[in-house]
Every structure is written in structure tokens, then in C-alpha cells.
Coordinates of C-alpha atoms in Angstrom, one line a residue:
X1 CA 36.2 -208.5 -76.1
X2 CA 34.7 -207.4 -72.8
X3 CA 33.2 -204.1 -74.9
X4 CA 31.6 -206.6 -77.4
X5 CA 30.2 -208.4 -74.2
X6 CA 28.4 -205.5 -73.0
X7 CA 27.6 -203.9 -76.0
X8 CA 25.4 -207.5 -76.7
X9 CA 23.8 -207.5 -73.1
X10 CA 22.6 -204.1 -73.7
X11 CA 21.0 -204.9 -77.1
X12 CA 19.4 -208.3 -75.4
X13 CA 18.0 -205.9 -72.6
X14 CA 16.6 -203.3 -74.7
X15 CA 15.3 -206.3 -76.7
X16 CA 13.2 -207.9 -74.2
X17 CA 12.1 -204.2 -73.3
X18 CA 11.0 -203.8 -76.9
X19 CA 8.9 -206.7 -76.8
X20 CA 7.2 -206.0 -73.8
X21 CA 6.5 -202.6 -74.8
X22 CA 5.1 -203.8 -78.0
X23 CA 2.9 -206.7 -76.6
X24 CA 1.6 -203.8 -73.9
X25 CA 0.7 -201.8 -76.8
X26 CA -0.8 -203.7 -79.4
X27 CA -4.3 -204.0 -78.0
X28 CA -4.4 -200.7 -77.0
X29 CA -4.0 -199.5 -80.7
X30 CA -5.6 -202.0 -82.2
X31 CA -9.1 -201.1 -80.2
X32 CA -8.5 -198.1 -81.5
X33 CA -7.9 -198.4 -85.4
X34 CA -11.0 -199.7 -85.9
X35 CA -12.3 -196.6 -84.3
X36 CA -10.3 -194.1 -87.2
X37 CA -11.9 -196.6 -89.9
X38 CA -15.2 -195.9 -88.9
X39 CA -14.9 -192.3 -88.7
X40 CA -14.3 -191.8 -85.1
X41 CA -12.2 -189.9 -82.8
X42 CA -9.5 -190.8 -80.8
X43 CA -9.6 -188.3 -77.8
X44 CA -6.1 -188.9 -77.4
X45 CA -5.2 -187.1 -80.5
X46 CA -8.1 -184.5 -80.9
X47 CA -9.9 -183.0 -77.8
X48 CA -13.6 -182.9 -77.6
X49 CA -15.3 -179.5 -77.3
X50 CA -15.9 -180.2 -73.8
X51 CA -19.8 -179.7 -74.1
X52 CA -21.6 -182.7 -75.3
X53 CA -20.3 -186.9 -74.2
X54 CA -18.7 -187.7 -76.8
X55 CA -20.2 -192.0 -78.1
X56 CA -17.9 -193.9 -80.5
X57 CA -17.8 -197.6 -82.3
X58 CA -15.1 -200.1 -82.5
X59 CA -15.3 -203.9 -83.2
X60 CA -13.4 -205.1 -80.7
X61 CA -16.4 -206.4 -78.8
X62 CA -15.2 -204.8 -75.3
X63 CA -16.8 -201.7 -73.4
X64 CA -13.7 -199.6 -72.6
X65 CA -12.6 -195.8 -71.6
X66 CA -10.4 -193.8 -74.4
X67 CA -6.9 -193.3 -72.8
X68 CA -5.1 -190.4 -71.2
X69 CA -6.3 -191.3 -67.6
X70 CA -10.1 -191.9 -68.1
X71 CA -11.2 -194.6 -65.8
X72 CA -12.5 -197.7 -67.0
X73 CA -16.1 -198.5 -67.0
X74 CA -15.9 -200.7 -64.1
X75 CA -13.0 -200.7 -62.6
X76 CA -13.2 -202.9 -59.7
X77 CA -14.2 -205.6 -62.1
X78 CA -12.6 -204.4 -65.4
X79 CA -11.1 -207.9 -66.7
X80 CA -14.1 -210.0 -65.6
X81 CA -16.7 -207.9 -67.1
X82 CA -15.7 -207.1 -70.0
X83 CA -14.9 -210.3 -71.0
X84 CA -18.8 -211.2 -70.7
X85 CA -20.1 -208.2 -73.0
X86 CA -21.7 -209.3 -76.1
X87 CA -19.3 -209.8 -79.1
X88 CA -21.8 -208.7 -81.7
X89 CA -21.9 -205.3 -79.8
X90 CA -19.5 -202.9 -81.7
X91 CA -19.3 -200.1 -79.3
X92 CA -16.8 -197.4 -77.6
X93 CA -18.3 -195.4 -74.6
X94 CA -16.9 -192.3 -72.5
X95 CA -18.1 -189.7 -70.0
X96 CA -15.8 -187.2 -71.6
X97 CA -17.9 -184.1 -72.5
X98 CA -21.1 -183.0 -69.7
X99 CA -18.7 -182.4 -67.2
X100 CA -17.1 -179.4 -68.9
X101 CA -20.9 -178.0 -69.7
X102 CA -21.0 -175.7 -67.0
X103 CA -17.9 -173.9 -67.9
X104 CA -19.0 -173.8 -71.8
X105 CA -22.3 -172.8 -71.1
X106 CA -22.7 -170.8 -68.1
X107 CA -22.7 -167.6 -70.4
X108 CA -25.2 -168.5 -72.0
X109 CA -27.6 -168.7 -69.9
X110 CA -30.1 -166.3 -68.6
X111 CA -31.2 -167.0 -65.1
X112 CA -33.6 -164.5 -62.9
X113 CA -32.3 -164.5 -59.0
X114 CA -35.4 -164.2 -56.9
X115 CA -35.7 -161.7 -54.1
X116 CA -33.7 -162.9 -51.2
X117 CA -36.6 -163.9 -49.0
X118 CA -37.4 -166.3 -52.2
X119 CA -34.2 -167.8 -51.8
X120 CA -34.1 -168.2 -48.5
X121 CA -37.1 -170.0 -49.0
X122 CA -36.4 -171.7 -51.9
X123 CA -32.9 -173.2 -50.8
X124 CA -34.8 -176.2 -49.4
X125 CA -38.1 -176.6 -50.8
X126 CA -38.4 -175.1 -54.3
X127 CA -39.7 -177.3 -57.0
X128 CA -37.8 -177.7 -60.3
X129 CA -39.5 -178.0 -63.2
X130 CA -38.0 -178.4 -67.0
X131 CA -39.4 -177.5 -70.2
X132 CA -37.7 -178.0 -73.7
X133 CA -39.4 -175.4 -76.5
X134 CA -38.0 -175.2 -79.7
X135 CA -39.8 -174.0 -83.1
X136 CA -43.6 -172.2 -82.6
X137 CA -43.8 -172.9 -79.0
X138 CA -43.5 -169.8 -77.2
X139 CA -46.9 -168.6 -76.2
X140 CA -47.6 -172.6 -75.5
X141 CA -44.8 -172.5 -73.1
X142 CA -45.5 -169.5 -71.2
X143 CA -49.2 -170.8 -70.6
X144 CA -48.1 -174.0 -69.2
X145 CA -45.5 -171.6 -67.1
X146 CA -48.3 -169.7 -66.4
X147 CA -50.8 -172.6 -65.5
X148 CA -48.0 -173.6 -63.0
X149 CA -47.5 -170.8 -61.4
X150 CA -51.6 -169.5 -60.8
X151 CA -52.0 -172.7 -58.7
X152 CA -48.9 -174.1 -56.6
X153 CA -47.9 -172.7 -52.8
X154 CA -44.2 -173.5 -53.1
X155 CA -42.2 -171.9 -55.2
X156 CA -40.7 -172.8 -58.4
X157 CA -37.6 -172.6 -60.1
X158 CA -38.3 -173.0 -64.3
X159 CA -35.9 -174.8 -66.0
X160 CA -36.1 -173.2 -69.8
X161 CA -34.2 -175.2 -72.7
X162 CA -35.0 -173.1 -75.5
X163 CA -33.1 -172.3 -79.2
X164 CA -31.1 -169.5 -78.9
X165 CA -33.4 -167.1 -80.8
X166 CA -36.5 -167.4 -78.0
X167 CA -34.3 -167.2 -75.1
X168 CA -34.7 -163.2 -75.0
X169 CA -38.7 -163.6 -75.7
X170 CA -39.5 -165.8 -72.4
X171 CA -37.1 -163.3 -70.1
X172 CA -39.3 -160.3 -71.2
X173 CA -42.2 -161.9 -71.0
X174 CA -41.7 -164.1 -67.8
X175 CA -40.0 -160.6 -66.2
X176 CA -43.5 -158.7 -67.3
X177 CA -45.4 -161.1 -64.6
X178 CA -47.1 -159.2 -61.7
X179 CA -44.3 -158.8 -58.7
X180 CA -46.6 -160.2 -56.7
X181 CA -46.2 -163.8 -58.6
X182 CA -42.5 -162.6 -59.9
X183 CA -41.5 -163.2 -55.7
X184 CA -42.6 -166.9 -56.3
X185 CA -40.3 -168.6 -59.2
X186 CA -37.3 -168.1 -60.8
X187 CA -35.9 -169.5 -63.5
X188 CA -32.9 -170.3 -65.8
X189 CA -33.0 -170.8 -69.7
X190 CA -30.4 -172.8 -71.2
X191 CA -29.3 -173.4 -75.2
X192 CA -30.3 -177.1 -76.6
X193 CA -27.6 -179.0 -76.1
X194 CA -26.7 -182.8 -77.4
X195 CA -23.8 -184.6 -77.8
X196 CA -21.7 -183.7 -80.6
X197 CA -21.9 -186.9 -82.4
X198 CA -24.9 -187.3 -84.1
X199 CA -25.9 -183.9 -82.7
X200 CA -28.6 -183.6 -85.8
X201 CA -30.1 -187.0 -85.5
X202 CA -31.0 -185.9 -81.9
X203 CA -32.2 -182.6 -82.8
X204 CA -34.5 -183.9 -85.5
X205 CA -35.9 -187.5 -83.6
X206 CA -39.5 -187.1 -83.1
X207 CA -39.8 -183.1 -82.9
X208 CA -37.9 -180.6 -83.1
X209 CA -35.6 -180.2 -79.9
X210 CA -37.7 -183.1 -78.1
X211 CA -35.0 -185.5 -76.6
X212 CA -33.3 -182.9 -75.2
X213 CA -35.3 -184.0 -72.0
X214 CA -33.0 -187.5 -72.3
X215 CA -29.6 -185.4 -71.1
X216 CA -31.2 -183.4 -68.2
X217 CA -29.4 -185.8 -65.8
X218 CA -26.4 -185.2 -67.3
X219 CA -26.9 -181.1 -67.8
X220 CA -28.7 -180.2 -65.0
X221 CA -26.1 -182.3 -62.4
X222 CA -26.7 -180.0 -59.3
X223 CA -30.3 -180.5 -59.5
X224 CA -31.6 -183.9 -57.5
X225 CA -35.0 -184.0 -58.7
X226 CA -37.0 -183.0 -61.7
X227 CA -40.6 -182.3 -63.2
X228 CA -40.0 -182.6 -66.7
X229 CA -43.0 -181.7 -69.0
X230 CA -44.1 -181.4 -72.6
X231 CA -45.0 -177.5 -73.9
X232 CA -48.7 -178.5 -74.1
X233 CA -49.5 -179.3 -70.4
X234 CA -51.6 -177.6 -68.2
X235 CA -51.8 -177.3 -64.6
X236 CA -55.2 -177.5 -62.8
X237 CA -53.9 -178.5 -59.1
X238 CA -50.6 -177.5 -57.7
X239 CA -47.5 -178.6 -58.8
X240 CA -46.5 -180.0 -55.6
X241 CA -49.0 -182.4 -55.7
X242 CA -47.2 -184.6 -58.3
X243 CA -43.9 -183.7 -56.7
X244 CA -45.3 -185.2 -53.8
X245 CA -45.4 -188.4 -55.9
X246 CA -41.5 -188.6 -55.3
X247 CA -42.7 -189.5 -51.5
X248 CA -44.0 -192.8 -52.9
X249 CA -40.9 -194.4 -54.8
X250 CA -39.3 -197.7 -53.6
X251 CA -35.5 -197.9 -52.9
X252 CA -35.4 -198.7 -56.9
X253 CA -37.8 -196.2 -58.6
X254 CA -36.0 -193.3 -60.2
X255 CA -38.7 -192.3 -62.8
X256 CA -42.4 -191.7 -62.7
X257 CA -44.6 -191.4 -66.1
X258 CA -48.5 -192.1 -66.9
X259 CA -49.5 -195.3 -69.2
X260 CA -49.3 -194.3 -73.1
X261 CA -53.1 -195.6 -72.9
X262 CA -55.7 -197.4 -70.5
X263 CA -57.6 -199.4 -73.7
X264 CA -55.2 -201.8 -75.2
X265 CA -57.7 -202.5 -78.3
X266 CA -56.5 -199.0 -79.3
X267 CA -53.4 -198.7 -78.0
X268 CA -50.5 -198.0 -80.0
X269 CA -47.4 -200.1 -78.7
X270 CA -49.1 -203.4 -78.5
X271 CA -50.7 -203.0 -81.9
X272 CA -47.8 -201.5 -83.9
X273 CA -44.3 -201.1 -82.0
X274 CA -41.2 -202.6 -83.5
X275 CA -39.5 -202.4 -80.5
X276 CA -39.8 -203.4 -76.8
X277 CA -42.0 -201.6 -74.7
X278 CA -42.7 -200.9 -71.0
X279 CA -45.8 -203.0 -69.8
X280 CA -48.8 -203.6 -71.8
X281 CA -49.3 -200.1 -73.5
X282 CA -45.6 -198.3 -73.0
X283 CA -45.6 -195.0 -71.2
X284 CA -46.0 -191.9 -72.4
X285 CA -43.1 -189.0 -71.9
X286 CA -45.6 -185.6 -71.5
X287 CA -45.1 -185.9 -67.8
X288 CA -42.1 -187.2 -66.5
X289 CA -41.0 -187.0 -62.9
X290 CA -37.3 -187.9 -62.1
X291 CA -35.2 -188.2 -59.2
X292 CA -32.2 -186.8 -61.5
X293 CA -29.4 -188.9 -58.7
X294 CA -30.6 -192.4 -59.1
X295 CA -30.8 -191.9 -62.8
X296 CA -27.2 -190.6 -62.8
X297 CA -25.9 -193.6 -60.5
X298 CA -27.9 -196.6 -61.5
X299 CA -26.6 -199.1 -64.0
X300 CA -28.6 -199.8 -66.7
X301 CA -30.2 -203.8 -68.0
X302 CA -30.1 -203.6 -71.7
X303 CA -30.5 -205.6 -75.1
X304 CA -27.1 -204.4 -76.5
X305 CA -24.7 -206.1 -73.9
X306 CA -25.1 -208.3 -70.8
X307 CA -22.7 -205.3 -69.2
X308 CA -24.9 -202.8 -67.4
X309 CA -24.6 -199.4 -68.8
X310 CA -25.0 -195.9 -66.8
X311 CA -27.1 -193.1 -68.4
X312 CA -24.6 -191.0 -70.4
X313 CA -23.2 -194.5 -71.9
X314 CA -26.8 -196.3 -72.6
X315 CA -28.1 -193.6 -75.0
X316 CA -26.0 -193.3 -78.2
X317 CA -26.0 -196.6 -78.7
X318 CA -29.5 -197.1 -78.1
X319 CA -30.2 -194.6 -81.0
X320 CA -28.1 -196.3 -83.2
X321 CA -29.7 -199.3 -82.8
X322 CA -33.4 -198.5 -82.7
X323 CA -33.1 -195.7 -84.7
X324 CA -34.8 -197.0 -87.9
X325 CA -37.5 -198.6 -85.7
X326 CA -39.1 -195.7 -83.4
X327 CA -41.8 -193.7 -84.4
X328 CA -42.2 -191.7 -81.4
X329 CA -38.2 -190.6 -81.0
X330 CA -37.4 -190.1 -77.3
X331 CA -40.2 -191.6 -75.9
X332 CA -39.6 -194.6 -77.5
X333 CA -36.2 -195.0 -76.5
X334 CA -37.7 -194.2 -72.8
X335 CA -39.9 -197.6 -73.2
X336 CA -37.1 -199.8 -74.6
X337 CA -35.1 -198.6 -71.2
X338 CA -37.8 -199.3 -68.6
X339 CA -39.0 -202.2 -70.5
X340 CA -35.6 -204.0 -69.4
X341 CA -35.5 -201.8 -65.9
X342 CA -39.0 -202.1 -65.0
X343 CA -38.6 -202.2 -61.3
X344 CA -37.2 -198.7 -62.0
X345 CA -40.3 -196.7 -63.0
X346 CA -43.0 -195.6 -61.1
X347 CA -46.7 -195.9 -62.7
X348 CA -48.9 -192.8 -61.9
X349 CA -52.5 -192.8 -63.3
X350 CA -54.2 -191.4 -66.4
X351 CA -55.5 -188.2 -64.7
X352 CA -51.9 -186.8 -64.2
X353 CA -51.2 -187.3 -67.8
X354 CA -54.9 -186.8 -69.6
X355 CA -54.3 -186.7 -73.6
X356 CA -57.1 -186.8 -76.1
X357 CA -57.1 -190.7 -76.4
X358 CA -58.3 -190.8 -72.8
X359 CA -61.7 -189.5 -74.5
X360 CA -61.9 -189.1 -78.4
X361 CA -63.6 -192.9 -78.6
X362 CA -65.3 -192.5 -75.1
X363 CA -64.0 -192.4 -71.7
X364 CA -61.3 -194.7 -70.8
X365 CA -59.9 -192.9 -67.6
X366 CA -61.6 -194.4 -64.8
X367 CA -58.9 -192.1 -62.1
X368 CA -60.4 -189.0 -64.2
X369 CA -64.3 -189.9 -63.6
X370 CA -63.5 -190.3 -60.4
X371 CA -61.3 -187.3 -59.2
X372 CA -61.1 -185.3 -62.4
X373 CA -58.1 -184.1 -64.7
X374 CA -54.8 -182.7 -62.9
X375 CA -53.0 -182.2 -65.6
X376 CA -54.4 -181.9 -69.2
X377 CA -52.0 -183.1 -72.0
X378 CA -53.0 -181.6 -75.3
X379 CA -50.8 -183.5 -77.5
X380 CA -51.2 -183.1 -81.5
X381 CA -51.6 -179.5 -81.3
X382 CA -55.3 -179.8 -80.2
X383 CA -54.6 -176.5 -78.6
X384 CA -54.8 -174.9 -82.0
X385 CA -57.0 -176.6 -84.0
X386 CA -60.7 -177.4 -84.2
X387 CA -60.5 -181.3 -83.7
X388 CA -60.6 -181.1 -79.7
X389 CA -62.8 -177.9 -78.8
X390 CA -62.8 -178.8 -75.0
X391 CA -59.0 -179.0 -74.6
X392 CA -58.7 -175.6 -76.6
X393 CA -61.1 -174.2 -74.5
X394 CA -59.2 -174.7 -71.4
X395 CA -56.1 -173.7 -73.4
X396 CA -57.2 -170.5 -73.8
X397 CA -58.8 -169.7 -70.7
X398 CA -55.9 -169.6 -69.4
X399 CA -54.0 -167.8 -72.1
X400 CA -56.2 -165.3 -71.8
X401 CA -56.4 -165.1 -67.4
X402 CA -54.7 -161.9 -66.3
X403 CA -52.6 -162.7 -63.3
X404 CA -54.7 -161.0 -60.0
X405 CA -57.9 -161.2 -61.6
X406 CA -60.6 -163.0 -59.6
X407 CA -60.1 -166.3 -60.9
X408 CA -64.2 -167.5 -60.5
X409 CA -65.5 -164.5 -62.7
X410 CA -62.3 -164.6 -65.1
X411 CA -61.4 -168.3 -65.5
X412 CA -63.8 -170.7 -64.2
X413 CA -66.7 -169.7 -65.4
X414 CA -66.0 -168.3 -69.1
X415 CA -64.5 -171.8 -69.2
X416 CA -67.5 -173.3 -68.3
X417 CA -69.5 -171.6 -70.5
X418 CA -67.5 -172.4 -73.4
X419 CA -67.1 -176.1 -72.3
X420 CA -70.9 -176.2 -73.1
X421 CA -70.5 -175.3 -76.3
X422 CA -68.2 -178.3 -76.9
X423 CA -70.8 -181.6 -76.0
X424 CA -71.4 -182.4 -79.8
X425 CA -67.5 -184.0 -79.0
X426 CA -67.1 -187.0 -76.6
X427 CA -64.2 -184.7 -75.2
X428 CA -67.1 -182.5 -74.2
X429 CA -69.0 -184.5 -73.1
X430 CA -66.2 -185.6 -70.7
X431 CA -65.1 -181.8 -70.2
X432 CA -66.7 -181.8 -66.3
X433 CA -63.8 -183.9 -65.6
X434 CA -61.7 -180.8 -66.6
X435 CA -63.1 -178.6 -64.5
X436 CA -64.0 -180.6 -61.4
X437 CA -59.6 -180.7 -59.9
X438 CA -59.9 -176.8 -61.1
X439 CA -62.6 -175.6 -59.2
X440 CA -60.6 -177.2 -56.5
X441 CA -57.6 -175.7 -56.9
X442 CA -59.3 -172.3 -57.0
X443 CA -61.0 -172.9 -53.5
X444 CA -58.0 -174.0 -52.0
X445 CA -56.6 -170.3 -53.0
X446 CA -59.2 -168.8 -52.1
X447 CA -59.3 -170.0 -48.9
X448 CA -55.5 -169.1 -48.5
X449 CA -56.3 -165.4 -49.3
X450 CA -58.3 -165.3 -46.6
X451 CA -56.1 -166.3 -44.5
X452 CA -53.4 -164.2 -45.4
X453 CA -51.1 -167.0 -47.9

């Protein structure tokens, strides 16, 4: 009798054991089946490749972290918040995947150390700038590199995302550069990298290779701020005179980037978007200055949830939502973000970022009249083409410049002289605002050659 007394209390304990194990489990799997009938991956049962953040969907209506000891998404407020996120939003988020990039990568990539005197330097006040080239873009890259370079004081460090096949191209021809310019930039080149999810949809959005500039915060996590630019830009003033822009941001400004257009009555977003937008015109991408920490800390205001997200959450879902309604890929997605962050992005003027629409229908840059171009934008391949002489011409009077020549009698005034032959255009006719920030530039160096820079 006493045996059969125990034997009962032991099933009734394990009983009440099983049922608490079972109601402790149930959500936990149940947040996840979903996630196996929409084609996703638990990461509890099949390990990510440890390069790219890996973005799934669920319906449970909850933000959450996979298991296996990855933190929740706010975990000083777990149960609260997630209990306000928007039930319509079908969506699993976690940071596994850019933190193992370094260790995948780091083999890949190609970086020239600069001579130690360069480092020293350097190890405070060098300037980073990014560049994303994929496809024909080569020889457009290296003159942007190159338009850089000719003009800026500081030194640079050149960050290089490029498809595997160029990465060889730009090390010989960046390591052909004069020593004398070689002592002032280095650079790194790094393969194009997305998350592994959706991996083509991101390679093909927009251009080829284009929103790789939306991970640099989460690749390029040593570096705290970041000139990010478009293949066709070119220099004419130093680069640290945007960087210096970094100076002005308020306590909330993590981003800088130029209107997409001063004229609303032919602007683009206003007339056509199916999407928000920042301001009255959006901004546009070419030129984008980024303090690379706050965009890695700050919680995101969105239209998907009432939760906040953080960067490496915020942009897979984004793309699936607005996917079918962006024209302009990455930039796009840039203007839904800082139209619901708008105390977030700093506003620089149309002369940092001076495209074709600031003169193809007359001038429209007032900053431009007034001080010149400082950086010329020559977006839809305007660089190669007849439909923009002026902005070829100052394409390739740089292409052609050989580094240590006197930059008067081989840049400024062939450009000149070419620029005349442009005024039939109203480009041309607005192509003394190109040259009036260059001639600049080039008296400041001369000046600094005098003096022994």
C-alpha cells in the first residue's frame, strides 16, 4: 500500500511538471511554426552563415529575438512593448549575422597600409569616405577617387565595396598613383555584401550593387563617421569641407544629405511618389554624410509598428513592404526613414549635391549662383553621353589630369575652354558656377606649395 502511495505522488508531481513545461513551451513554438510555414529559418535548428542579419516573418503580431540566448529587442521593457506593436505587422527580427562579418570577410579584403608617418597621422584625423562600384564603373570610380584626393589636406582613408572581379583593377590602379599622393590615403576594398535573405532583391533594387550603402553601419562598425558617395561625383573643394558639416549636427542629427530638388513644380516626389517622403521634395542619396554611431544606436519611428526599430531591424521589413512602390530603390527607402525621423537628418544645400535638374530647365540653385558647385553630381550617366556637355566636360578634365602636373595650365583652363563650347545648353550656360569653387580650390594649393604643405 505505502509503494502504491508513492508511486501516485510521483506521477502527480511529474504531472504538474508536465504541464508547466508544456504551458512554458507552447508560445515559444507556436511563434515559431508559423515562421517554418512561411519558408523561414529557425536559427535554433539551422545556423546562419554568420555574414549577412538574417530578417524573418511570423504572424504572431510580436517583435521578438530567435532563441538560444539572443536578447530580446527591448529587454528592460520586453512585456510592455511588445504588447503595443501593431497586430497587422507579421514580422521576426534578429541581429544574428554582421557581427560575425569581420571574421568571414577579413580575407577578402584588400587594404593598402600607409607609411607610418600616414598613420600616425591618420589615427586621429583621417577622413573616411565610402564608395559602392559594381558593373561599368571602374574608371568613374577612380576619378571621383582621384577628384578627392587632388584637392583635400587631410588624408583619406577609401572605403571600396566593389564585385569581386574589380577588386584587383582599383589596387593596381590606385597603387600606380604618384608616392607623393600614395603617402596621403589609404584604402580598403571590401566584397558586396547583403543579408542572406532576400540577398538578390537587394542586389538588383535600383542599380546594380546600389543599397549596399544602407548596411555600412552595420559593416563598417569600427568606423564612427562616414562620407558615403555615388560613383559619379566629383570633388572641386576639399573633402574636409563637408566633413566639417558633421561640426553642425544637433544632439539628434545622424545623417546629412542635399534636397532631391529646389523647384517643386518639377520635382519628382511630390508629383509622383507612392510612398512617404522627407520634406517637400525628398532627399537625394549621391552624397550622404553619416555619423555611422548614432545610426547604429538610435531607435527608429516607423509606419510598420508603433515599436521603435534600430537600423539592422528597420530595413528588411521596410523592403518588403514598399518594395512594389519605390522607383528609386535605396533612396527611396532613405525618405520613407527620415520622413518619420525627421529631426534626425541634417539638410545641406544644393551646391554640395549639384545634379543636372539643378540646371537642365534653368537655374534653380540659388547656394550655386552664389558660391559655385562643390561637388558636381552627374547622375544618369551624363558623364558619357552627349545630353549634358558641361558635366562631361569637367568629367574628363579630370580623367585626363596627371597627378603633379600644374593644375592652371592642365585642368583649369582646358576646362574652361571646353566649357565655352557647351553655352548652346542651359548647363552651359551655368558652367561658371563649376568652375568658380575650383579655381578656389586650386589657389588654396597653390598657396600651400609655397609654403611648403
Amino acid at each position: 500500500m505505502r509503494c502504491y502511495l508513492h508511486a501516485l505522488l510521483l506521477c502527480m508531481v511529474f504531472a504538474v511538471f508536465s504541464v508547466l513545461y508544456v504551458f512554458n513551451q507552447l508560445p515559444v513554438a507556436s511563434s515559431f511554426e508559423s515562421q517554418y510555414e512561411d519558408g523561414w529559418t529557425d536559427r535554433r535548428t539551422k545556423k546562419s552563415s554568420g555574414r549577412q542579419p538574417q530578417f524573418g516573418a511570423q504572424g504572431t503580431g510580436h517583435i521578438v529575438r530567435n532563441g538560444g540566448g539572443v536578447p530580446s529587442l527591448f529587454a528592460h521593457q520586453e512585456h510592455d512593448r511588445t504588447r503595443t506593436t501593431n497586430a497587422c505587422l507579421k514580422l521576426h527580427i534578429t541581429h544574428q549575422g554582421y557581427d560575425d562579418l569581420d571574421e568571414t570577410d577579413k580575407s577578402r579584403q584588400r587594404e593598402k597600409p600607409a607609411s607610418a608617418s600616414v598613420q600616425e597621422a591618420t589615427r586621429d584625423e583621417r577622413l573616411h569616405l565610402a564608395v559602392v562600384a559594381c558593373g561599368p564603373r571602374l574608371e568613374e570610380t577612380l576619378t571621383m577617387l582621384k577628384s578627392a584626393l587632388l584637392f583635400s589636406a587631410k588624408p583619406l582613408h577609401f572605403h571600396i565595396f566593389a564585385e569581386d572581379h574589380l577588386h584587383g583593377s582599383f589596387g593596381e590602379s590606385l597603387d600606380l598613383w604618384p608616392s607623393v599622393f600614395q603617402t596621403r590615403f589609404n584604402y580598403t576594398t571590401y566584397p558586396i555584401t547583403f543579408p542572406s535573405e532576400n540577398a538578390k532583391e537587394w542586389k538588383k533594387l535600383f542599380k546594380p550593387c546600389a543599397s549596399q550603402r544602407l548596411f555600412l553601419p552595420l559593416i563598417l562598425k569600427d568606423v564612427d563617421s562616414l562620407l558615403y558617395v555615388d560613383t559619379d561625383i566629383l570633388f572641386l573643394q576639399p573633402v574636409e569641407e563637408i566633413w566639417s558639416l558633421l561640426s553642425l549636427f544637433n544632439s539628434t542629427h545622424l545623417a546629412a544629405m542635399a534636397p532631391e530638388h529646389e523647384e517643386p513644380r518639377i520635382a519628382w516626389y511630390n508629383r509622383f511618389a507612392r510612398h512617404p517622403y522627407y520634406g517637400k521634395t525628398g532627399v537625394n542619396s549621391g552624397v550622404m554624410l553619416m555619423n555611422m554611431t548614432r545610426i547604429r544606436e538610435k531607435y527608429f519611428k516607423n509606419d510598420m509598428t508603433s515599436v521603435p526599430l534600430k537600423w539592422v531591424e528597420l530595413l528588411m521589413p521596410l523592403l518588403q513592404k514598399y518594395k512594389l512602390n519605390i522607383t528609386w530603390g535605396d533612396q527611396d527607402l532613405l525618405n520613407i526613414i527620415f520622413h518619420h525621423n525627421p529631426e534626425s537628418l541634417y539638410v545641406f544645400p544644393c551646391q554640395w549635391n549639384y545634379r543636372p535638374d539643378h540646371c537642365i530647365y534653368g537655374s534653380n540653385c540659388l547656394e550655386a549662383e552664389q558660391e559655385g558647385v562643390f561637388i558636381l553630381h552627374g547622375n544618369r550617366g551624363v558623364y558619357h553621353d552627349d545630353k549634358q556637355p558641361a558635366f562631361r566636360a569637367v568629367y574628363e578634365a579630370i580623367q585626363k589630369y596627371t597627378f603633379g602636373d600644374n593644375l592652371v595650365q592642365s585642368l583649369l583652363l582646358p576646362l574652361e575652354a571646353k566649357l565655352q563650347e557647351t553655352k548652346h545648353t542651359y548647363c552651359g550656360r551655368a558652367s561658371h558656377m563649376f568652375t568658380k569653387r575650383l579655381k578656389r580650390s586650386i589657389s588654396i594649393l597653390q598657396q600651400e606649395t609655397i609654403e611648403g604643405r
